[in-house]
Coordinates of C-alpha atoms in Angstrom, one line a residue:
M1 CA -4.9 -25.5 23.6
T2 CA -5.5 -22.2 22.5
T3 CA -3.9 -19.6 23.9
R4 CA -5.9 -16.0 23.2
T5 CA -7.3 -13.3 26.0
D6 CA -8.3 -10.2 26.2
T7 CA -5.0 -9.6 28.6
A8 CA -3.3 -8.5 25.2
D9 CA -5.5 -6.1 23.9
A10 CA -6.0 -4.5 27.0
A11 CA -2.5 -3.7 27.0
D12 CA -2.9 -2.5 23.5
T13 CA -5.2 0.3 24.6
A14 CA -2.8 0.6 28.0
D15 CA 0.4 1.0 25.5
A16 CA -1.5 3.6 23.7
A17 CA -2.4 5.8 26.5
D18 CA 1.3 5.3 27.1
T19 CA 2.9 6.1 24.8
A20 CA 1.1 9.8 23.3
G21 CA 3.1 11.5 21.3
T22 CA 6.1 9.5 21.1
A23 CA 7.4 6.5 18.9
T24 CA 10.1 5.4 21.0
A25 CA 11.3 2.0 21.8
P26 CA 9.3 -0.1 24.4
T27 CA 9.7 1.2 27.7
R28 CA 10.1 -1.0 31.1
R29 CA 6.5 -0.8 32.2
R30 CA 5.7 -2.2 28.8
L31 CA 8.2 -4.4 29.0
L32 CA 6.7 -6.3 32.3
A33 CA 2.9 -5.4 31.1
G34 CA 4.2 -7.2 28.2
A35 CA 5.5 -10.2 30.0
A36 CA 2.8 -10.4 32.6
G37 CA 0.3 -10.4 30.0
A38 CA 2.1 -13.6 27.8
G39 CA 1.7 -15.3 31.4
L40 CA -1.3 -14.7 31.3
A41 CA -2.2 -15.4 27.7
V42 CA -0.8 -19.0 28.8
A43 CA -3.2 -19.0 31.7
T44 CA -6.2 -18.1 30.3
G45 CA -5.5 -20.3 27.2
V46 CA -5.3 -23.6 29.2
R47 CA -8.4 -22.7 31.1
Q48 CA -9.7 -21.9 27.8
G49 CA -8.6 -25.1 25.5
A50 CA -11.2 -27.4 26.2
R51 CA -13.8 -24.8 25.1
A52 CA -12.0 -24.0 22.0
A53 CA -12.3 -27.6 21.3
D54 CA -15.6 -27.9 22.3
L55 CA -16.7 -25.2 19.4
P56 CA -19.1 -25.9 16.9
P57 CA -16.9 -28.1 13.7
L58 CA -16.2 -26.1 11.0
G59 CA -14.4 -28.8 9.0
T60 CA -11.1 -29.6 8.5
Y61 CA -8.8 -29.1 5.6
D62 CA -4.8 -29.4 5.2
V63 CA -4.5 -25.6 4.8
V64 CA -6.5 -22.5 6.3
V65 CA -6.1 -19.4 4.9
I66 CA -6.8 -16.0 7.2
G67 CA -7.7 -13.3 4.3
S68 CA -8.9 -13.1 1.0
G69 CA -6.3 -10.3 -0.5
A70 CA -3.6 -11.0 -2.5
A71 CA -1.6 -13.2 -0.1
G72 CA -3.9 -15.0 0.5
M73 CA -5.6 -15.7 -2.3
T74 CA -2.5 -16.3 -3.8
A75 CA -1.2 -18.9 -0.7
A76 CA -4.7 -20.7 -1.2
L77 CA -4.1 -21.1 -4.9
T78 CA -0.9 -22.8 -4.9
A79 CA -1.6 -24.5 -1.6
A80 CA -4.9 -25.8 -4.0
R81 CA -2.7 -27.0 -6.8
Q82 CA 0.3 -28.4 -4.6
G83 CA -3.1 -31.3 -4.1
L84 CA -3.8 -29.8 -0.8
S85 CA -7.4 -29.4 0.6
C86 CA -8.0 -25.5 1.7
V87 CA -10.3 -22.9 2.5
V88 CA -10.1 -19.2 2.9
V89 CA -11.9 -17.2 6.1
E90 CA -12.2 -13.4 5.3
K91 CA -13.8 -10.9 7.4
A92 CA -15.2 -8.7 5.1
P93 CA -18.7 -9.3 3.1
T94 CA -16.2 -9.1 0.4
F95 CA -13.2 -10.4 -1.2
G96 CA -10.1 -8.7 -2.7
G97 CA -8.5 -6.9 0.2
S98 CA -6.6 -3.7 0.1
A99 CA -5.2 -5.3 -3.3
A100 CA -8.7 -4.9 -4.5
R101 CA -8.5 -1.2 -4.0
S102 CA -4.5 -0.6 -5.5
G103 CA -3.5 0.0 -8.8
A104 CA -2.5 -3.4 -8.3
G105 CA 1.1 -2.9 -9.4
I106 CA 3.7 -5.9 -8.9
W107 CA 7.0 -5.3 -8.2
I108 CA 8.6 -8.8 -8.8
P109 CA 12.1 -8.9 -10.8
N110 CA 13.0 -11.2 -13.6
N111 CA 9.9 -12.3 -14.2
S112 CA 8.8 -13.5 -17.3
V113 CA 6.5 -10.5 -18.1
I114 CA 9.1 -8.0 -18.0
L115 CA 11.8 -10.5 -19.4
A116 CA 10.0 -11.3 -22.9
A117 CA 9.5 -6.9 -23.4
G118 CA 13.0 -7.0 -23.6
V119 CA 13.9 -5.4 -20.3
P120 CA 17.3 -5.9 -18.9
D121 CA 17.1 -7.4 -16.0
T122 CA 19.2 -10.1 -13.9
P123 CA 19.5 -11.8 -10.6
A124 CA 22.3 -10.2 -10.0
K125 CA 21.0 -7.2 -10.6
A126 CA 18.0 -7.4 -8.9
A127 CA 20.3 -8.6 -5.7
A128 CA 22.3 -6.2 -6.1
Y129 CA 20.0 -3.1 -6.6
L130 CA 17.5 -4.9 -3.6
A131 CA 20.4 -5.0 -1.5
A132 CA 21.3 -1.3 -1.7
V133 CA 17.6 -0.5 -1.3
V134 CA 16.5 -2.5 2.0
G135 CA 19.9 -2.7 3.9
P136 CA 20.6 -4.2 6.8
D137 CA 16.9 -4.5 7.9
V138 CA 15.6 -7.5 6.3
P139 CA 17.7 -10.4 6.8
A140 CA 19.3 -11.9 3.6
D141 CA 18.0 -15.1 3.2
R142 CA 14.7 -13.3 2.8
Q143 CA 15.9 -11.1 0.7
A144 CA 17.1 -14.0 -1.6
A145 CA 13.6 -15.9 -1.1
F146 CA 11.6 -13.4 -2.7
L147 CA 13.8 -13.0 -5.5
T148 CA 14.0 -16.7 -6.3
H149 CA 10.3 -17.4 -6.2
G150 CA 9.0 -14.0 -7.0
P151 CA 8.9 -15.2 -10.9
A152 CA 7.8 -18.4 -10.3
T153 CA 5.0 -16.9 -8.5
I154 CA 4.2 -14.8 -11.4
S155 CA 4.3 -18.0 -13.9
F156 CA 2.4 -20.1 -11.4
V157 CA -0.5 -17.4 -11.4
M158 CA -0.7 -17.2 -14.8
A159 CA -1.0 -20.7 -15.2
N160 CA -3.3 -21.4 -13.0
S161 CA -5.9 -18.5 -13.1
P162 CA -7.1 -16.1 -16.1
L163 CA -4.9 -13.6 -15.0
R164 CA -2.2 -11.8 -17.7
F165 CA 0.3 -9.2 -16.8
R166 CA 1.9 -6.2 -18.7
W167 CA 4.8 -4.3 -17.7
M168 CA 4.4 -0.9 -16.7
E169 CA 6.6 0.4 -19.2
G170 CA 8.8 3.5 -17.9
Y171 CA 7.3 3.6 -14.4
S172 CA 10.7 3.6 -12.8
D173 CA 12.6 1.5 -9.6
Y174 CA 12.4 4.3 -7.1
Y175 CA 16.3 4.6 -6.6
P176 CA 17.1 3.8 -10.3
E177 CA 20.9 5.0 -9.8
L178 CA 21.6 2.9 -6.9
P179 CA 23.2 0.0 -8.3
G180 CA 21.0 -2.9 -10.6
G181 CA 18.0 0.1 -10.2
L182 CA 16.7 0.4 -13.7
P183 CA 15.1 3.6 -14.9
N184 CA 12.6 1.9 -17.0
G185 CA 11.2 -0.1 -14.0
R186 CA 10.5 -3.6 -13.7
S187 CA 6.5 -3.1 -12.5
I188 CA 3.7 -5.0 -13.9
E189 CA -0.1 -4.9 -13.6
P190 CA -2.9 -7.1 -14.6
D191 CA -3.9 -7.0 -18.0
Q192 CA -7.9 -6.3 -18.5
F193 CA -10.1 -9.1 -17.1
D194 CA -13.7 -9.8 -17.8
G195 CA -15.7 -10.2 -14.6
N196 CA -18.2 -12.1 -16.5
L197 CA -15.8 -15.1 -15.7
L198 CA -16.7 -14.5 -12.1
G199 CA -20.5 -15.0 -12.3
A200 CA -22.3 -13.9 -9.4
E201 CA -19.3 -13.6 -7.2
L202 CA -18.4 -10.2 -9.3
A203 CA -21.0 -8.7 -6.7
H204 CA -19.0 -9.8 -3.8
L205 CA -15.5 -8.0 -5.5
N206 CA -14.5 -5.2 -2.8
P207 CA -14.7 -2.3 -4.6
P208 CA -12.2 0.1 -6.3
Y209 CA -10.2 2.9 -4.1
M210 CA -11.4 5.3 -7.0
D211 CA -13.6 4.4 -10.1
V212 CA -12.8 4.4 -13.7
P213 CA -14.1 7.1 -15.9
A214 CA -17.3 5.7 -17.1
G215 CA -16.8 4.0 -20.4
M216 CA -12.8 3.6 -20.5
V217 CA -10.5 1.0 -19.5
V218 CA -7.6 2.5 -17.9
F219 CA -4.9 0.6 -16.3
S220 CA -2.2 2.0 -13.8
A221 CA 0.0 2.9 -16.3
D222 CA -2.0 5.3 -18.5
Y223 CA -3.2 7.6 -15.5
K224 CA 0.6 9.6 -15.6
W225 CA -0.9 10.4 -19.2
V226 CA -4.6 11.1 -18.9
A227 CA -3.2 13.9 -16.0
L228 CA -2.1 15.5 -19.3
A229 CA -4.2 15.3 -21.4
A230 CA -5.5 18.9 -21.8
V231 CA -1.7 19.9 -22.8
N232 CA 0.0 16.9 -24.5
A233 CA -0.6 14.7 -27.5
R234 CA 0.2 11.6 -26.1
G235 CA -2.2 12.2 -22.9
A236 CA -5.3 12.5 -25.1
A237 CA -4.3 10.0 -27.9
V238 CA -3.7 7.7 -24.1
A239 CA -7.4 9.2 -23.2
A240 CA -9.1 8.5 -26.3
Q241 CA -7.6 4.6 -26.3
C242 CA -8.5 4.1 -23.0
L243 CA -11.9 5.5 -24.2
A244 CA -11.6 3.0 -27.4
R245 CA -11.2 0.3 -25.0
G246 CA -14.5 1.3 -23.2
V247 CA -16.0 1.2 -26.3
K248 CA -14.8 -2.5 -27.4
A249 CA -15.5 -4.1 -24.2
A250 CA -19.0 -2.6 -24.0
T251 CA -19.5 -4.1 -28.0
L252 CA -18.6 -7.4 -26.6
G253 CA -20.6 -7.2 -23.6
Q254 CA -18.1 -7.5 -21.1
K255 CA -17.4 -6.5 -18.1
P256 CA -14.0 -4.8 -18.2
L257 CA -11.6 -4.6 -15.0
T258 CA -8.0 -3.4 -14.9
M259 CA -5.8 -2.9 -11.7
G260 CA -6.6 -4.2 -8.3
Q261 CA -10.1 -5.3 -9.6
A262 CA -8.2 -7.1 -12.0
L263 CA -5.9 -9.1 -9.6
A264 CA -8.3 -9.7 -7.3
A265 CA -10.8 -11.0 -9.6
G266 CA -8.7 -12.9 -11.7
L267 CA -6.8 -15.2 -8.3
R268 CA -10.9 -15.2 -7.0
A269 CA -11.9 -17.2 -10.7
G270 CA -8.6 -19.2 -9.8
L271 CA -10.0 -20.7 -6.8
R272 CA -13.0 -21.1 -8.0
S273 CA -11.8 -22.9 -10.6
A274 CA -9.4 -25.1 -7.9
G275 CA -12.6 -25.6 -5.8
V276 CA -11.2 -23.0 -2.9
P277 CA -13.9 -21.8 -0.9
V278 CA -13.8 -18.3 0.2
W279 CA -16.3 -17.9 3.3
L280 CA -17.3 -14.3 3.6
N281 CA -18.1 -12.4 6.9
T282 CA -15.9 -14.8 8.7
P283 CA -13.8 -12.9 10.7
L284 CA -10.9 -14.6 12.8
T285 CA -11.4 -15.0 16.2
D286 CA -7.8 -16.5 17.5
L287 CA -5.7 -19.2 16.3
H288 CA -6.3 -22.8 17.7
V289 CA -3.2 -24.7 19.1
E290 CA -2.3 -27.9 20.3
N291 CA 0.6 -29.7 21.4
G292 CA 2.7 -26.6 20.3
T293 CA 1.6 -26.7 16.7
V294 CA -1.2 -24.3 15.2
T295 CA -3.6 -26.8 14.0
G296 CA -6.3 -24.3 13.4
A297 CA -8.2 -21.4 13.8
V298 CA -11.6 -20.0 15.5
V299 CA -13.4 -17.9 13.7
T300 CA -17.1 -16.5 13.7
R301 CA -19.6 -17.8 11.0
D302 CA -23.0 -17.4 10.5
G303 CA -22.7 -15.3 13.6
A304 CA -21.8 -17.7 16.3
P305 CA -17.5 -19.0 16.8
G306 CA -16.5 -22.2 15.5
L307 CA -13.5 -23.9 15.0
V308 CA -11.9 -24.4 11.2
R309 CA -9.3 -27.1 11.6
A310 CA -5.6 -27.1 9.2
R311 CA -4.3 -30.6 9.1
R312 CA -0.2 -29.0 7.9
G313 CA -0.7 -25.0 8.7
V314 CA -2.5 -21.8 9.0
I315 CA -1.2 -18.5 6.5
V316 CA -1.7 -15.8 7.8
G317 CA -2.8 -12.8 5.4
S318 CA -5.4 -10.8 6.6
G319 CA -3.5 -7.4 6.6
G320 CA -2.1 -4.6 8.4
F321 CA -3.7 -2.4 11.4
E322 CA -4.1 0.4 9.9
H323 CA -7.6 0.9 11.2
N324 CA -6.6 -0.3 14.4
A325 CA -6.4 2.9 16.2
A326 CA -4.8 1.5 19.6
M327 CA -2.2 0.0 17.5
R328 CA -1.4 2.5 15.8
Q329 CA -1.1 5.4 19.0
R330 CA 1.1 2.1 20.4
F331 CA 3.8 1.4 17.4
Q332 CA 3.6 4.8 15.6
R333 CA 4.6 8.3 15.4
R334 CA 2.1 11.2 15.9
P335 CA 0.2 12.7 14.5
I336 CA -1.0 9.6 13.7
G337 CA -4.9 8.0 13.4
T338 CA -7.0 5.6 10.5
D339 CA -8.9 8.5 8.9
W340 CA -5.7 9.0 6.4
T341 CA -5.2 5.5 5.4
V342 CA -7.2 3.8 2.3
G343 CA -6.5 0.6 3.4
A344 CA -9.6 -2.0 3.7
K345 CA -11.2 -1.0 6.4
E346 CA -11.2 -4.5 7.8
N347 CA -7.7 -4.2 8.6
T348 CA -7.1 -3.9 12.1
G349 CA -4.0 -5.9 13.0
D350 CA -6.8 -9.1 13.8
G351 CA -3.9 -12.0 12.4
I352 CA -1.1 -9.8 13.5
R353 CA -2.4 -10.0 17.2
A354 CA -3.6 -13.3 17.1
G355 CA 0.1 -14.2 16.3
E356 CA 1.4 -11.6 19.4
R357 CA -0.6 -13.7 21.5
L358 CA 1.4 -16.8 20.6
G359 CA 4.8 -15.8 21.4
A360 CA 5.4 -14.1 17.8
A361 CA 7.9 -11.7 17.2
L362 CA 6.9 -8.4 15.6
D363 CA 9.0 -6.4 13.6
L364 CA 8.5 -2.6 11.5
M365 CA 5.3 -1.8 13.4
E366 CA 6.2 2.2 13.6
D367 CA 6.2 2.0 10.0
A368 CA 3.4 2.1 6.9
W369 CA 3.5 2.2 3.6
W370 CA 3.2 5.9 3.6
G371 CA 2.3 8.8 0.8
P372 CA 1.3 11.9 0.9
A373 CA -2.6 12.7 1.4
I374 CA -5.2 15.3 1.0
P375 CA -8.0 14.4 4.0
I376 CA -10.7 15.4 1.4
P377 CA -14.4 14.3 2.7
G378 CA -15.4 10.8 2.4
Q379 CA -11.7 9.3 2.1
P380 CA -8.4 10.3 1.7
Y381 CA -7.0 11.2 -1.2
F382 CA -3.4 9.3 -1.8
C383 CA -1.3 11.9 -4.1
L384 CA 0.8 10.3 -6.7
A385 CA 1.2 12.7 -9.9
E386 CA -0.5 16.0 -8.1
R387 CA 2.9 16.8 -6.3
T388 CA 5.2 16.2 -8.8
L389 CA 3.8 18.3 -11.6
P390 CA 5.8 21.3 -12.5
G391 CA 3.8 24.1 -10.7
G392 CA 3.8 23.2 -7.7
L393 CA 5.7 22.8 -4.0
L394 CA 5.4 21.6 -0.7
V395 CA 5.7 24.0 2.4
N396 CA 5.2 23.2 6.2
G397 CA 4.0 24.8 9.1
A398 CA 6.3 27.6 9.0
G399 CA 5.7 28.2 5.3
R400 CA 9.3 26.9 3.9
R401 CA 9.8 24.0 1.4
F402 CA 11.4 21.2 3.2
V403 CA 11.7 18.3 0.8
N404 CA 11.9 16.9 -2.9
E405 CA 8.2 16.6 -4.0
A406 CA 8.7 14.6 -6.7
A407 CA 10.5 11.6 -4.4
P408 CA 9.1 8.4 -3.7
Y409 CA 6.2 9.0 -1.8
S410 CA 7.0 6.8 1.2
D411 CA 10.1 8.7 1.6
V412 CA 8.3 12.3 1.6
V413 CA 6.2 10.9 4.7
H414 CA 9.1 9.9 6.3
T415 CA 10.1 13.1 6.2
M416 CA 7.2 15.1 7.1
Y417 CA 8.1 12.9 10.5
D418 CA 11.2 13.3 11.1
V419 CA 11.2 17.3 10.7
H420 CA 7.7 17.8 12.4
D421 CA 9.6 18.0 15.9
T422 CA 11.5 20.5 15.4
D423 CA 9.6 22.4 12.4
P424 CA 5.6 21.4 12.3
A425 CA 5.1 19.4 9.2
I426 CA 2.1 17.7 9.5
P427 CA -0.1 18.7 7.8
C428 CA 2.0 20.6 5.0
W429 CA 0.5 22.2 1.8
L430 CA 0.6 21.6 -1.9
I431 CA 0.8 25.1 -3.1
V432 CA -0.5 25.5 -7.1
D433 CA -1.3 28.2 -9.6
Q434 CA -3.9 28.7 -12.0
N435 CA -2.0 27.6 -15.2
Y436 CA -1.5 24.6 -12.6
R437 CA -5.2 24.2 -12.9
N438 CA -5.3 24.9 -16.6
R439 CA -3.5 22.2 -17.1
Y440 CA -3.2 19.3 -15.3
L441 CA -6.1 16.8 -14.0
F442 CA -6.4 17.0 -9.8
K443 CA -8.0 13.6 -8.6
D444 CA -10.7 13.1 -10.9
V445 CA -11.5 17.1 -11.6
L446 CA -10.6 18.4 -15.1
P447 CA -8.1 21.2 -15.5
T448 CA -10.4 24.5 -15.2
L449 CA -13.0 23.5 -13.5
P450 CA -14.0 24.4 -9.8
F451 CA -13.1 21.8 -6.8
P452 CA -15.7 20.3 -5.0
D453 CA -17.3 23.2 -2.3
A454 CA -17.1 20.2 0.3
W455 CA -13.1 20.6 -0.1
Y456 CA -13.6 24.0 0.8
D457 CA -15.7 23.3 3.9
S458 CA -13.4 21.1 5.4
G459 CA -10.4 22.9 5.2
A460 CA -8.7 20.6 2.8
A461 CA -8.6 23.2 0.0
H462 CA -8.0 26.9 -0.2
K463 CA -8.2 29.6 -2.6
E464 CA -7.1 33.2 -2.9
W465 CA -5.8 35.8 -5.4
T466 CA -2.9 36.5 -3.6
L467 CA 0.4 34.9 -2.0
D468 CA -0.4 36.9 1.1
A469 CA -4.3 35.9 1.3
L470 CA -3.7 32.5 0.7
A471 CA -0.8 31.9 3.4
A472 CA -3.5 34.0 6.0
S473 CA -6.1 31.3 5.0
I474 CA -3.7 28.2 5.8
G475 CA -2.4 29.8 8.7
V476 CA 1.8 30.4 7.5
P477 CA 3.9 33.3 7.3
A478 CA 3.4 35.2 4.3
A479 CA 6.5 36.3 4.4
A480 CA 7.8 33.3 4.7
L481 CA 5.5 31.7 2.0
R482 CA 6.3 34.6 -0.6
S483 CA 9.9 33.9 0.1
S484 CA 9.5 30.3 -0.4
V485 CA 7.9 31.1 -3.7
N486 CA 10.1 33.2 -4.8
R487 CA 13.4 30.8 -4.8
F488 CA 11.8 27.9 -6.2
N489 CA 10.3 30.4 -9.3
A490 CA 13.6 31.6 -9.5
Q491 CA 15.4 27.8 -9.8
A492 CA 12.8 26.5 -11.9
R493 CA 13.4 29.2 -14.8
R494 CA 16.7 28.1 -14.5
G495 CA 15.6 24.0 -14.4
E496 CA 17.7 23.0 -11.4
D497 CA 17.0 22.7 -8.0
P498 CA 20.1 23.0 -5.4
D499 CA 18.1 23.1 -2.1
F500 CA 16.1 19.4 -2.9
H501 CA 17.4 18.1 -6.0
R502 CA 14.1 17.4 -7.4
G503 CA 14.7 16.1 -11.0
D504 CA 17.7 14.9 -10.4
S505 CA 16.7 11.1 -10.2
A506 CA 15.2 9.1 -13.3
Y507 CA 12.3 8.2 -10.9
D508 CA 11.3 12.1 -10.3
H509 CA 10.4 12.9 -14.0
Y510 CA 7.4 9.9 -14.1
Y511 CA 4.6 11.7 -13.2
T512 CA 5.7 14.9 -14.9
D513 CA 5.1 17.3 -18.1
P514 CA 7.8 16.3 -20.8
S515 CA 6.9 19.4 -22.7
V516 CA 8.4 21.6 -19.6
L517 CA 11.5 22.4 -20.0
P518 CA 14.7 22.6 -19.3
N519 CA 13.5 20.4 -16.1
S520 CA 10.1 18.7 -16.5
C521 CA 9.6 18.4 -13.2
L522 CA 9.8 22.8 -12.2
A523 CA 7.7 25.3 -13.2
P524 CA 7.5 28.6 -11.8
L525 CA 3.8 29.6 -10.1
W526 CA 2.9 33.0 -11.4
L527 CA -1.3 33.1 -12.4
P528 CA -3.5 34.1 -9.9
P529 CA -5.7 33.1 -8.1
F530 CA -3.7 30.6 -6.0
H531 CA -4.0 27.0 -4.4
A532 CA -3.3 25.0 -1.2
F533 CA -4.2 21.9 -0.7
R534 CA -3.7 20.2 3.0
I535 CA -1.4 17.2 3.0
V536 CA -1.2 14.5 5.7
P537 CA 0.7 11.1 6.1
G538 CA -1.5 9.0 4.7
D539 CA -0.7 5.3 3.7
L540 CA -1.7 2.1 1.5
G541 CA -1.0 -0.1 4.6
T542 CA 0.6 -0.6 7.9
K543 CA 3.9 -2.6 6.9
G544 CA 4.6 -4.1 10.2
G545 CA 3.8 -7.5 11.2
L546 CA 4.4 -10.9 12.3
R547 CA 8.2 -11.7 12.0
T548 CA 9.0 -14.5 9.3
D549 CA 11.4 -16.3 8.0
A550 CA 12.8 -17.1 4.3
R551 CA 9.7 -20.2 4.6
A552 CA 7.4 -17.8 5.5
R553 CA 7.5 -19.3 9.0
V554 CA 6.4 -17.3 11.9
L555 CA 8.8 -16.8 14.2
R556 CA 9.3 -16.1 17.8
E557 CA 11.9 -13.9 19.8
D558 CA 14.8 -16.6 19.9
G559 CA 13.8 -16.9 16.8
S560 CA 12.5 -20.2 17.1
V561 CA 9.7 -21.3 14.8
I562 CA 5.9 -21.2 15.8
P563 CA 5.0 -24.4 14.6
G564 CA 2.4 -24.4 11.7
L565 CA 1.4 -20.5 11.5
Y566 CA 3.4 -19.2 8.6
A567 CA 2.2 -15.2 7.6
A568 CA 2.4 -13.0 4.1
G569 CA 1.1 -9.5 3.0
N570 CA 1.0 -6.9 5.5
A571 CA 0.4 -9.2 8.2
S572 CA 3.8 -9.8 8.2
A573 CA 6.7 -7.7 8.3
A574 CA 7.7 -6.3 4.9
V575 CA 10.8 -7.6 2.9
M576 CA 10.9 -3.9 1.7
G577 CA 12.3 -3.3 5.5
H578 CA 11.6 0.6 5.9
S579 CA 12.0 1.1 1.8
Y580 CA 10.1 0.6 -1.2
A581 CA 11.8 -0.8 -4.2
G582 CA 9.4 0.2 -6.6
A583 CA 5.7 0.3 -8.0
G584 CA 3.9 -2.6 -6.3
S585 CA 6.3 -3.5 -3.9
T586 CA 3.4 -4.8 -1.4
I587 CA 1.5 -6.9 -3.5
G588 CA 4.7 -8.2 -5.4
P589 CA 6.3 -9.8 -1.9
A590 CA 2.4 -10.5 -0.3
M591 CA 1.9 -12.8 -3.3
T592 CA 5.3 -14.4 -3.6
F593 CA 5.4 -15.3 -0.1
G594 CA 1.9 -16.5 0.2
Y595 CA 3.3 -18.6 -2.7
I596 CA 6.4 -19.5 -0.7
A597 CA 4.5 -20.6 2.4
A598 CA 2.2 -23.3 0.6
R599 CA 4.6 -25.0 -0.8
D600 CA 6.6 -25.1 2.5
I601 CA 3.6 -26.8 3.8
A602 CA 3.4 -28.8 0.6
G603 CA 6.8 -29.5 1.0
A604 CA 7.7 -28.3 -2.5
L605 CA 10.3 -26.0 -1.7

């Protein structure tokens, strides 16, 4: 039978109204409503079972994978190479999901790429570091499963697809001072990939979040230097190298892809070689259950419902719920919405809700892969280098500094929420001067060049010739803003930040200007005009979802396994807990637990 009901979705909406402005533990009303909804779900499922089984059959496979992001495609590739028949069903008209939009950093300790590059990693270091970062939020056996199978995942992908990877040298772990942390980093990213290898299928690749400059081939690790190209010899050299790569690719007739575009295209090429079909425009409607075991998925294909059966298991890799307003209101702190995320627009929690209707436990639903974002027209801009480069500071609604601007991006947003109720910090403001603008790339706007008028018209950007005028423009007390900048400037000249310790961690110095001394993170603001940018809690996607065990099997609240159901990626609760170990802590575990799920189904773990 299939257990499906619209009652759970109605409860989502009711909960959103009940919890307006809060992110508290479930209320008694919600618990009672949830229990009632679960009962109705079972009853409705019994009534609908015959109808679901009578839906047009869309085929029977050993494994059905929901979603074509990094988790789903890695899972499908693994299943196929274990000799299992497999299909990938994808809601979007494109493949790749949020992974295709991303920088595609991958955090997997002790993989063959970093070891070959001489990175001094060991299993003991990695285990100590992950435990220190994650703490007790995630069971030790799940952490161990990630660390054990992660290196094998990378080796498997390289052996079964055209993908190759490169070390992101110098991109520090996010907490390198913790036991086992590496200041020079463990993260890798895809090497250059020729899109011609996909043929016509390349047209179905989800576009990137930001286009690479025309004629250039740019890796994620290049951006820190490209931002400095106007003031730093190495930055200029890296920019020239990016251009040279582009010229070479054009000469060879290649379609060069890097970052998330390379990752998604390479995995898709692997699936094509393995004979795995990917059905686009095929959203999940529900999970199909027979005799207590998940045995397939109800999907919409060619505009009509149908049932695709799974002999061995269903792997949910359908992404998070960042574009589901009701779920964000139900689970997350306010202010929150769907306008500040850069996750794939199709990520509305379909797989999570389907699992919840079957009684799956949910974890970490209040959290996300946060990062400060500027809500410019069109889509938000996720700030990395801009808030860290010397000559800028963040102030709250009272005009006061409140955080280490160079801290890991998730920590900055956690702090924004933590202080907001007593000292509003949503939005907060990134304040810089014209000296900063003369030196550094900002998003894709070259130094000295003006920002688009639309940024100012929308209120995302402000420019004034005095700090007092800037304070009036953004609505903060002028005296407080002047005082904050003056204090910041005095400390920057000394190269120290006793207030928030900016520059104390090796990570703080990644996106900075090495020519600025004595602290590459800190420089005074002195040259008008002054600029302010509105900062909101953006995210790369949500990190809460279905609770899973070390074998990626979906669990109920009582710890029992839902037979036949697996989850990986942002449809599952993150192995990183409430923290973020390093660049690629989303994609690395997503790929690894997709690999684990498929191997468990195949009996190969």
